[in-house]
Amino acid sequence: MEIAQRIVDEAIRRGFDEAVAVVTASRRVMVKIANSEPTVLQQWTPIIVELYLTKDKRMFVGSYEPKSVEELLNGMDRISTMTLKVAESQLYAPLPEPTPIRYIGGLADNRILKAMDEVEKISEHIIEVAHRERIDSVAGMLQLSYMRIALVSSKGVQLSEDKTALQGYIRAFAEPDGSGQWCFTSTKYDIDGLEEMASIAARYAVDSRKREDIEPGTYDIVFSPMVFGNLLDYIIDMASAFSVIMGLSIFMKNRIGDRVASEKLTVYDEPRNRELPNASSFDYESLETFDKPIIEDGILRTILHNTKTAKIMNTKSTANAGWIRPSPWNIVVRSGDAKLDEIVSDVKRGLLITNNWYTRLQSYVEGLFSTIARDAVFYIENGRIVKPVNKIRVADSFPNILNNIEHVGRDAYNVQWWEISTPSKIPYVLVRNVKVSKHVI
């Protein structure tokens, strides 16, 4: 807090109109797994300073990992020489006045701090759980984190919060061609969640051996939480007002209250969900966060705002700042009432896709995208999983995916890895009539 306050004081002394400093001191421990062994152990203790400065409606934003406060102040001096060379920002809005903050509490788990000293032992246990299935090897990663975040602004705001996070993924391999992957994330030390991650990955690896080709066409697809989480990462990012303003959103032509999805789908932004690692009591403009529906029963309910986008669109901030871009905190899909086997039983001709990568957009406004299914993919016929199949490419549009949702699963899973940047809680989802093509390596 002292560092952040000094930075803000020095910024105002140098003639800036407004200043916000967010200082994050963290400790992270990561173990990488290869060939069913922990191979690399890495530790970091960075101090990251994020800085927001304004002068005559000109905005300056930066992120630093300085060796000293003096080094940062020297950088601030260089910024001050550029103020007259920068145009006024069309996004500029004054910082909001301070308001009381109700802290969430319980976001730091001492068990994660203790587990940091035992991360190799924990990884060995995860490997052992995966090998309870008849697999050949596993690879993956386990990371434990502790963060202390301090926010100070020239409006007199002083806020701080401690958090912990656990994140991991396991990819299992079973000869000759089987593979499966699963991930897990939490603010708590949850060994059950890690064991389930290993078990699901291994089971999918075993079940996906001896794959066959299928014909391109239109299929009903059961998307796993990993896959639907990846697609929602893109879709909910389009619910950011910044995306709408910049012409990078399928919601550009929509108004609040429009139907944009199947009535089966409800998606929340939940910054106050203690279970998911992006939980936060306040945003970067020091506003108190709150949970909110983005899509509710298929209806668009919220576009995510900071004070800048809210000013442009004549509304109020949703406490999702980002000084430039408002973003979701944690994405949560409301569970349905169907088990996975019940969802599968309602598919006459379709696929179960458990993992994906290389999601690419051909048109942001129309939501045209493609993504490559990886690891375990299964062909479903007359309500039964018949066989594993080779890699395929899904090539469709986000509006079609949203509107063709038929079932939302009962059981939701905490997911986050490099293809799902926002921590999410997602069930299995059945989408009708999805276009599929062959993936050519």
Coordinates of C-alpha atoms in Angstrom, one line a residue:
M1 CA 0.0 0.0 0.0
E2 CA 2.9 2.4 0.8
I3 CA 4.5 1.8 -2.6
A4 CA 1.2 2.5 -4.4
Q5 CA 0.5 5.6 -2.4
R6 CA 4.0 7.0 -3.0
I7 CA 3.6 6.4 -6.8
V8 CA 0.2 8.3 -6.9
D9 CA 1.6 11.2 -4.8
E10 CA 4.6 11.5 -7.1
A11 CA 2.3 11.4 -10.2
I12 CA 0.2 14.3 -8.9
R13 CA 3.3 16.2 -7.9
R14 CA 4.5 15.9 -11.4
G15 CA 1.4 17.6 -12.7
F16 CA -0.9 14.8 -13.7
D17 CA -4.6 15.4 -13.1
E18 CA -5.4 11.8 -12.0
A19 CA -3.4 8.8 -11.0
V20 CA -4.2 5.2 -10.1
A21 CA -1.6 2.6 -9.1
V22 CA -2.3 -1.1 -8.7
V23 CA 0.6 -2.9 -7.1
T24 CA 0.4 -6.7 -7.1
A25 CA 3.0 -8.7 -5.0
S26 CA 2.7 -12.4 -5.7
R27 CA 4.4 -15.7 -5.2
R28 CA 3.8 -18.4 -7.8
V29 CA 5.1 -22.0 -7.9
M30 CA 4.7 -24.1 -11.0
V31 CA 5.6 -27.7 -11.7
K32 CA 5.6 -29.1 -15.2
I33 CA 4.9 -32.8 -15.9
A34 CA 6.3 -34.8 -18.8
N35 CA 6.5 -38.5 -19.4
S36 CA 4.6 -39.1 -16.1
E37 CA 7.2 -37.3 -14.0
P38 CA 7.5 -33.8 -12.5
T39 CA 10.3 -32.3 -14.6
V40 CA 10.7 -28.6 -14.0
L41 CA 9.9 -26.6 -10.8
Q42 CA 9.7 -22.9 -11.2
Q43 CA 9.1 -20.1 -8.7
W44 CA 8.4 -16.4 -9.1
T45 CA 8.0 -13.5 -6.7
P46 CA 7.3 -10.6 -8.9
I47 CA 6.0 -7.1 -7.9
I48 CA 3.9 -5.7 -10.8
V49 CA 2.9 -2.1 -10.9
E50 CA 0.0 -1.0 -13.2
L51 CA -0.3 2.7 -13.6
Y52 CA -3.1 4.9 -15.0
L53 CA -2.4 8.6 -15.5
T54 CA -4.4 11.5 -17.1
K55 CA -3.5 15.0 -18.1
D56 CA -6.0 17.3 -19.9
K57 CA -8.1 14.3 -21.0
R58 CA -5.1 12.5 -22.3
M59 CA -4.7 9.0 -20.9
F60 CA -1.6 6.9 -20.2
V61 CA -1.6 3.3 -19.1
G62 CA 1.4 1.1 -18.4
S63 CA 2.4 -2.1 -16.7
Y64 CA 5.9 -2.4 -15.1
E65 CA 8.0 -4.8 -13.1
P66 CA 10.5 -2.2 -11.8
K67 CA 13.6 -2.9 -9.8
S68 CA 12.8 0.1 -7.6
V69 CA 10.3 2.9 -7.1
E70 CA 12.9 5.3 -8.4
E71 CA 13.1 3.4 -11.7
L72 CA 9.3 3.7 -12.1
L73 CA 9.4 7.4 -11.3
N74 CA 12.0 8.0 -14.0
G75 CA 9.6 6.3 -16.4
M76 CA 6.9 8.6 -15.2
D77 CA 9.1 11.6 -16.0
R78 CA 9.4 10.4 -19.6
I79 CA 5.6 10.1 -19.8
S80 CA 5.2 13.7 -18.5
T81 CA 7.3 15.0 -21.4
M82 CA 4.9 13.4 -23.9
T83 CA 1.6 14.8 -22.6
L84 CA 1.3 17.6 -25.1
K85 CA 2.2 15.2 -28.0
V86 CA -0.7 12.9 -27.3
A87 CA -4.3 13.7 -28.5
E88 CA -7.2 13.9 -26.1
S89 CA -8.8 10.4 -25.7
Q90 CA -12.3 9.9 -27.0
L91 CA -12.6 7.3 -24.2
Y92 CA -11.8 9.7 -21.4
A93 CA -14.1 9.9 -18.4
P94 CA -13.2 11.2 -14.9
L95 CA -12.4 8.6 -12.2
P96 CA -15.6 7.9 -10.2
E97 CA -15.9 9.3 -6.7
P98 CA -15.0 6.8 -3.8
T99 CA -17.8 4.6 -2.6
P100 CA -17.9 2.1 0.3
I101 CA -16.6 -1.4 -0.6
R102 CA -18.0 -4.6 0.8
Y103 CA -15.2 -7.1 0.8
I104 CA -15.9 -10.6 -0.3
G105 CA -13.5 -12.2 2.2
G106 CA -12.2 -15.8 2.2
L107 CA -10.3 -15.5 -1.1
A108 CA -7.0 -16.6 0.4
D109 CA -6.6 -20.2 1.4
N110 CA -3.6 -20.9 3.8
R111 CA -3.6 -24.5 2.5
I112 CA -2.4 -23.3 -0.9
L113 CA 0.5 -21.4 0.8
K114 CA 1.5 -24.6 2.6
A115 CA 1.0 -26.7 -0.6
M116 CA 3.6 -24.5 -2.4
D117 CA 6.3 -26.3 -0.5
E118 CA 4.9 -29.7 -1.5
V119 CA 4.0 -29.1 -5.1
E120 CA 6.2 -31.9 -6.5
K121 CA 4.6 -34.4 -4.1
I122 CA 1.1 -33.2 -5.1
S123 CA 2.0 -33.6 -8.8
E124 CA 3.2 -37.1 -8.2
H125 CA -0.1 -37.9 -6.6
I126 CA -2.0 -36.5 -9.6
I127 CA 0.2 -38.7 -11.9
E128 CA -0.6 -41.8 -9.8
V129 CA -4.3 -41.1 -10.0
A130 CA -4.2 -40.8 -13.8
H131 CA -2.3 -44.1 -14.0
R132 CA -5.1 -45.9 -12.2
E133 CA -6.4 -46.1 -15.8
R134 CA -4.5 -48.2 -18.3
I135 CA -2.7 -45.2 -19.9
D136 CA 1.0 -45.0 -21.0
S137 CA 2.0 -41.5 -19.8
V138 CA 0.8 -38.1 -18.8
A139 CA 1.9 -34.5 -19.3
G140 CA 0.7 -31.3 -17.8
M141 CA 1.1 -28.5 -15.3
L142 CA 0.2 -27.5 -11.8
Q143 CA 0.5 -23.9 -10.5
L144 CA -0.2 -22.5 -7.1
S145 CA -0.4 -18.7 -6.5
Y146 CA -0.7 -16.1 -3.8
M147 CA -1.4 -12.4 -4.6
R148 CA -1.7 -9.3 -2.5
I149 CA -3.3 -6.5 -4.5
A150 CA -3.2 -2.8 -3.4
L151 CA -5.1 -0.1 -5.3
V152 CA -4.5 3.6 -4.5
S153 CA -6.0 6.5 -6.5
S154 CA -5.8 10.3 -6.4
K155 CA -9.4 10.3 -5.4
G156 CA -8.3 9.2 -1.9
V157 CA -9.0 5.5 -2.5
Q158 CA -7.0 2.9 -0.7
L159 CA -8.1 -0.7 -1.3
S160 CA -6.3 -4.1 -0.8
E161 CA -7.2 -7.8 -1.1
D162 CA -5.3 -11.1 -0.7
K163 CA -6.1 -14.0 -3.0
T164 CA -4.9 -17.5 -3.7
A165 CA -5.3 -19.6 -6.8
L166 CA -4.8 -23.2 -8.0
Q167 CA -4.6 -24.0 -11.7
G168 CA -3.7 -27.2 -13.5
Y169 CA -4.2 -29.4 -16.5
I170 CA -3.4 -33.0 -17.3
R171 CA -3.1 -34.6 -20.8
A172 CA -3.1 -38.4 -20.8
F173 CA -1.9 -40.7 -23.5
A174 CA -2.9 -44.4 -24.3
E175 CA -1.4 -46.3 -27.2
P176 CA -1.9 -46.5 -30.0
D177 CA -3.6 -43.2 -30.5
G178 CA -5.7 -42.4 -27.4
S179 CA -5.4 -39.0 -25.6
G180 CA -7.5 -37.0 -23.2
Q181 CA -7.2 -33.7 -21.4
W182 CA -8.9 -32.0 -18.5
C183 CA -8.2 -28.9 -16.4
F184 CA -9.2 -27.5 -13.0
T185 CA -9.0 -24.2 -11.2
S186 CA -10.0 -22.9 -7.8
T187 CA -9.2 -20.3 -5.1
K188 CA -9.0 -23.2 -2.7
Y189 CA -6.7 -26.1 -2.2
D190 CA -9.0 -28.8 -3.6
I191 CA -7.3 -32.2 -3.9
D192 CA -10.6 -33.8 -5.0
G193 CA -10.8 -31.4 -8.0
L194 CA -7.2 -32.3 -9.0
E195 CA -7.9 -36.0 -8.7
E196 CA -11.1 -35.7 -10.8
M197 CA -9.0 -33.7 -13.4
A198 CA -6.5 -36.6 -13.7
S199 CA -9.2 -39.3 -13.8
I200 CA -11.3 -37.6 -16.5
A201 CA -8.2 -37.0 -18.7
A202 CA -7.1 -40.7 -18.3
R203 CA -10.5 -42.1 -18.9
Y204 CA -10.9 -40.1 -22.1
A205 CA -7.5 -41.3 -23.3
V206 CA -8.3 -44.9 -22.8
D207 CA -11.8 -44.6 -24.4
S208 CA -10.5 -42.7 -27.5
R209 CA -8.1 -45.4 -28.8
K210 CA -8.4 -46.9 -32.3
R211 CA -10.0 -43.8 -33.9
E212 CA -11.9 -43.8 -37.2
D213 CA -12.7 -41.1 -39.7
I214 CA -16.1 -39.6 -40.1
E215 CA -17.7 -37.7 -43.0
P216 CA -18.0 -33.9 -42.9
G217 CA -21.5 -32.6 -42.4
T218 CA -23.9 -31.3 -39.9
Y219 CA -24.0 -33.0 -36.5
D220 CA -25.5 -32.5 -33.1
I221 CA -22.6 -31.8 -30.8
V222 CA -22.1 -32.3 -27.1
F223 CA -19.5 -29.8 -26.1
S224 CA -17.5 -30.6 -22.9
P225 CA -17.0 -27.8 -20.3
M226 CA -13.4 -27.4 -21.8
V227 CA -14.8 -26.7 -25.3
F228 CA -17.8 -24.6 -24.4
G229 CA -15.7 -22.7 -22.0
N230 CA -13.3 -21.8 -24.8
L231 CA -16.2 -20.7 -27.0
L232 CA -17.8 -18.6 -24.2
D233 CA -14.4 -17.0 -23.6
Y234 CA -14.8 -15.4 -27.0
I235 CA -18.5 -14.8 -26.9
I236 CA -18.6 -13.1 -23.5
D237 CA -15.6 -11.0 -24.4
M238 CA -17.9 -9.7 -27.2
A239 CA -20.3 -8.5 -24.4
S240 CA -17.6 -6.0 -23.4
A241 CA -18.7 -2.5 -24.4
F242 CA -15.2 -1.9 -25.8
S243 CA -15.7 -4.8 -28.2
V244 CA -19.1 -3.3 -29.3
I245 CA -17.6 0.2 -29.8
M246 CA -14.7 -1.2 -31.8
G247 CA -16.9 -3.3 -34.1
L248 CA -15.6 -6.6 -32.8
S249 CA -18.9 -8.1 -31.4
I250 CA -21.8 -10.2 -32.5
F251 CA -23.9 -8.0 -30.1
M252 CA -23.3 -4.7 -32.1
K253 CA -26.9 -4.7 -33.5
N254 CA -28.5 -5.9 -30.3
R255 CA -30.2 -4.0 -27.5
I256 CA -30.6 -5.1 -23.9
G257 CA -33.7 -7.3 -23.9
D258 CA -33.1 -8.9 -27.3
R259 CA -33.1 -12.6 -27.6
V260 CA -29.6 -13.8 -28.5
A261 CA -29.6 -17.4 -27.4
S262 CA -31.7 -20.4 -26.6
E263 CA -33.9 -20.0 -23.5
K264 CA -31.9 -22.9 -22.0
L265 CA -28.8 -20.7 -21.7
T266 CA -28.0 -18.3 -18.8
V267 CA -24.5 -16.9 -18.3
Y268 CA -23.4 -14.8 -15.4
D269 CA -20.3 -12.7 -14.7
E270 CA -19.6 -13.5 -11.1
P271 CA -16.7 -11.4 -9.5
R272 CA -18.0 -12.4 -6.1
N273 CA -17.8 -16.1 -6.6
R274 CA -15.3 -17.2 -3.9
E275 CA -14.7 -20.4 -5.8
L276 CA -13.1 -18.9 -9.0
P277 CA -9.7 -17.2 -9.1
N278 CA -10.6 -13.8 -10.7
A279 CA -12.9 -13.0 -7.7
S280 CA -12.5 -9.4 -6.7
S281 CA -14.2 -7.0 -4.4
F282 CA -13.4 -4.0 -6.5
D283 CA -12.5 -3.1 -10.1
Y284 CA -9.6 -1.0 -11.4
E285 CA -11.7 2.2 -11.0
S286 CA -12.3 1.3 -7.3
L287 CA -16.0 0.5 -7.8
E288 CA -17.6 -2.4 -5.8
T289 CA -18.1 -5.4 -8.0
F290 CA -21.4 -7.3 -8.2
D291 CA -22.6 -10.5 -9.9
K292 CA -24.8 -10.0 -13.0
P293 CA -26.5 -12.0 -15.8
I294 CA -25.0 -11.3 -19.2
I295 CA -27.4 -13.7 -21.0
E296 CA -30.5 -14.8 -19.0
D297 CA -32.9 -17.4 -20.4
G298 CA -31.5 -16.5 -23.8
I299 CA -32.1 -12.8 -23.4
L300 CA -29.2 -10.2 -23.5
R301 CA -29.2 -8.6 -20.1
T302 CA -25.9 -6.8 -19.7
I303 CA -23.1 -5.2 -21.7
L304 CA -20.0 -4.9 -19.5
H305 CA -18.8 -1.4 -18.8
N306 CA -16.2 0.7 -17.1
T307 CA -16.9 4.4 -16.6
K308 CA -15.4 5.3 -20.0
T309 CA -17.6 3.1 -22.1
A310 CA -20.6 3.8 -19.9
K311 CA -20.2 7.6 -20.7
I312 CA -20.0 6.9 -24.4
M313 CA -23.1 4.7 -24.3
N314 CA -25.0 6.8 -21.8
T315 CA -25.3 4.3 -19.0
K316 CA -23.6 3.2 -15.8
S317 CA -20.5 1.2 -15.2
T318 CA -21.0 -2.5 -14.4
A319 CA -17.8 -2.5 -12.3
N320 CA -15.8 -4.4 -14.9
A321 CA -12.9 -2.0 -15.4
G322 CA -10.1 -2.4 -17.0
W323 CA -9.0 1.2 -17.4
I324 CA -9.4 0.9 -21.2
R325 CA -11.3 -2.3 -21.7
P326 CA -14.1 -3.7 -19.5
S327 CA -13.8 -7.5 -19.1
P328 CA -15.7 -10.3 -17.3
W329 CA -14.3 -11.5 -14.0
N330 CA -15.5 -15.1 -13.8
I331 CA -17.9 -16.8 -16.3
V332 CA -20.6 -19.1 -14.8
V333 CA -23.2 -21.0 -16.8
R334 CA -26.4 -21.9 -14.9
S335 CA -26.6 -25.7 -14.7
G336 CA -29.5 -27.6 -16.2
D337 CA -31.0 -30.8 -15.0
A338 CA -29.6 -33.5 -17.3
K339 CA -26.7 -35.9 -16.6
L340 CA -24.2 -36.4 -19.4
D341 CA -25.5 -39.8 -20.3
E342 CA -29.0 -38.4 -20.5
I343 CA -27.7 -35.7 -22.9
V344 CA -26.0 -38.3 -25.0
S345 CA -29.2 -40.4 -25.1
D346 CA -31.0 -37.5 -26.9
V347 CA -28.5 -37.5 -29.8
K348 CA -29.4 -39.6 -32.9
R349 CA -26.3 -38.6 -35.0
G350 CA -23.7 -36.5 -33.4
L351 CA -20.4 -36.0 -31.6
L352 CA -19.0 -35.6 -28.1
I353 CA -16.0 -33.2 -28.3
T354 CA -13.9 -33.0 -25.1
N355 CA -11.1 -30.6 -26.0
N356 CA -10.2 -28.0 -28.7
W357 CA -7.7 -25.4 -29.7
Y358 CA -6.9 -22.9 -32.5
T359 CA -10.2 -21.1 -32.3
R360 CA -10.1 -18.4 -34.9
L361 CA -12.6 -15.8 -36.0
Q362 CA -13.3 -15.1 -39.7
S363 CA -15.9 -12.4 -38.9
Y364 CA -16.3 -10.8 -35.4
V365 CA -19.6 -9.1 -36.3
E366 CA -21.2 -12.3 -37.7
G367 CA -19.3 -14.5 -35.2
L368 CA -18.0 -16.8 -38.0
F369 CA -15.4 -19.1 -36.4
S370 CA -13.6 -22.4 -36.7
T371 CA -11.9 -24.5 -34.0
I372 CA -10.0 -27.8 -34.1
A373 CA -11.2 -30.6 -31.9
R374 CA -8.2 -32.4 -30.2
D375 CA -7.8 -35.4 -28.0
A376 CA -10.9 -37.5 -27.4
V377 CA -13.8 -37.1 -29.9
F378 CA -16.6 -39.6 -30.0
Y379 CA -19.3 -40.4 -32.6
I380 CA -22.8 -40.8 -31.1
E381 CA -25.5 -42.8 -32.9
N382 CA -29.1 -43.4 -31.6
G383 CA -28.2 -42.2 -28.1
R384 CA -25.1 -44.2 -27.7
I385 CA -21.4 -43.5 -28.0
V386 CA -20.3 -45.8 -30.8
K387 CA -16.6 -45.1 -31.5
P388 CA -13.8 -42.6 -31.1
V389 CA -13.0 -40.5 -34.2
N390 CA -10.1 -38.6 -35.6
K391 CA -9.6 -34.8 -35.4
I392 CA -12.3 -32.7 -37.0
R393 CA -12.8 -29.0 -37.4
V394 CA -16.0 -27.2 -36.2
A395 CA -16.8 -24.3 -38.6
D396 CA -19.9 -22.4 -37.7
S397 CA -21.1 -19.2 -36.1
F398 CA -21.5 -18.1 -32.5
P399 CA -25.1 -17.0 -33.0
N400 CA -25.9 -20.5 -34.4
I401 CA -24.2 -22.1 -31.4
L402 CA -26.0 -19.9 -28.9
N403 CA -29.5 -20.3 -30.5
N404 CA -29.2 -24.1 -31.1
I405 CA -28.5 -25.1 -27.5
E406 CA -30.9 -28.0 -26.6
H407 CA -29.6 -29.2 -23.2
V408 CA -27.4 -27.8 -20.5
G409 CA -25.9 -30.3 -18.1
R410 CA -26.5 -30.7 -14.4
D411 CA -22.9 -31.0 -13.3
A412 CA -20.6 -28.0 -13.8
Y413 CA -16.8 -27.9 -13.7
N414 CA -14.2 -25.3 -12.9
V415 CA -12.1 -24.8 -16.0
Q416 CA -9.2 -22.6 -17.0
W417 CA -6.1 -23.2 -19.0
W418 CA -4.4 -21.4 -22.0
E419 CA -7.5 -21.8 -24.2
I420 CA -9.8 -20.5 -21.4
S421 CA -8.3 -17.3 -20.1
T422 CA -11.2 -16.4 -17.9
P423 CA -11.9 -18.7 -14.9
S424 CA -15.2 -20.4 -15.7
K425 CA -17.8 -22.8 -14.2
I426 CA -19.3 -24.7 -17.1
P427 CA -21.4 -27.9 -17.7
Y428 CA -21.7 -30.1 -20.8
V429 CA -23.9 -28.5 -23.4
L430 CA -25.7 -30.1 -26.4
V431 CA -25.9 -27.9 -29.5
R432 CA -28.0 -29.0 -32.5
N433 CA -27.0 -28.8 -36.2
V434 CA -23.3 -27.7 -36.0
K435 CA -21.2 -27.7 -39.2
V436 CA -18.1 -30.0 -39.1
S437 CA -15.4 -30.4 -41.7
K438 CA -12.3 -32.6 -41.8
H439 CA -9.1 -31.4 -40.2
V440 CA -6.2 -31.7 -42.7
I441 CA -2.8 -31.9 -40.9

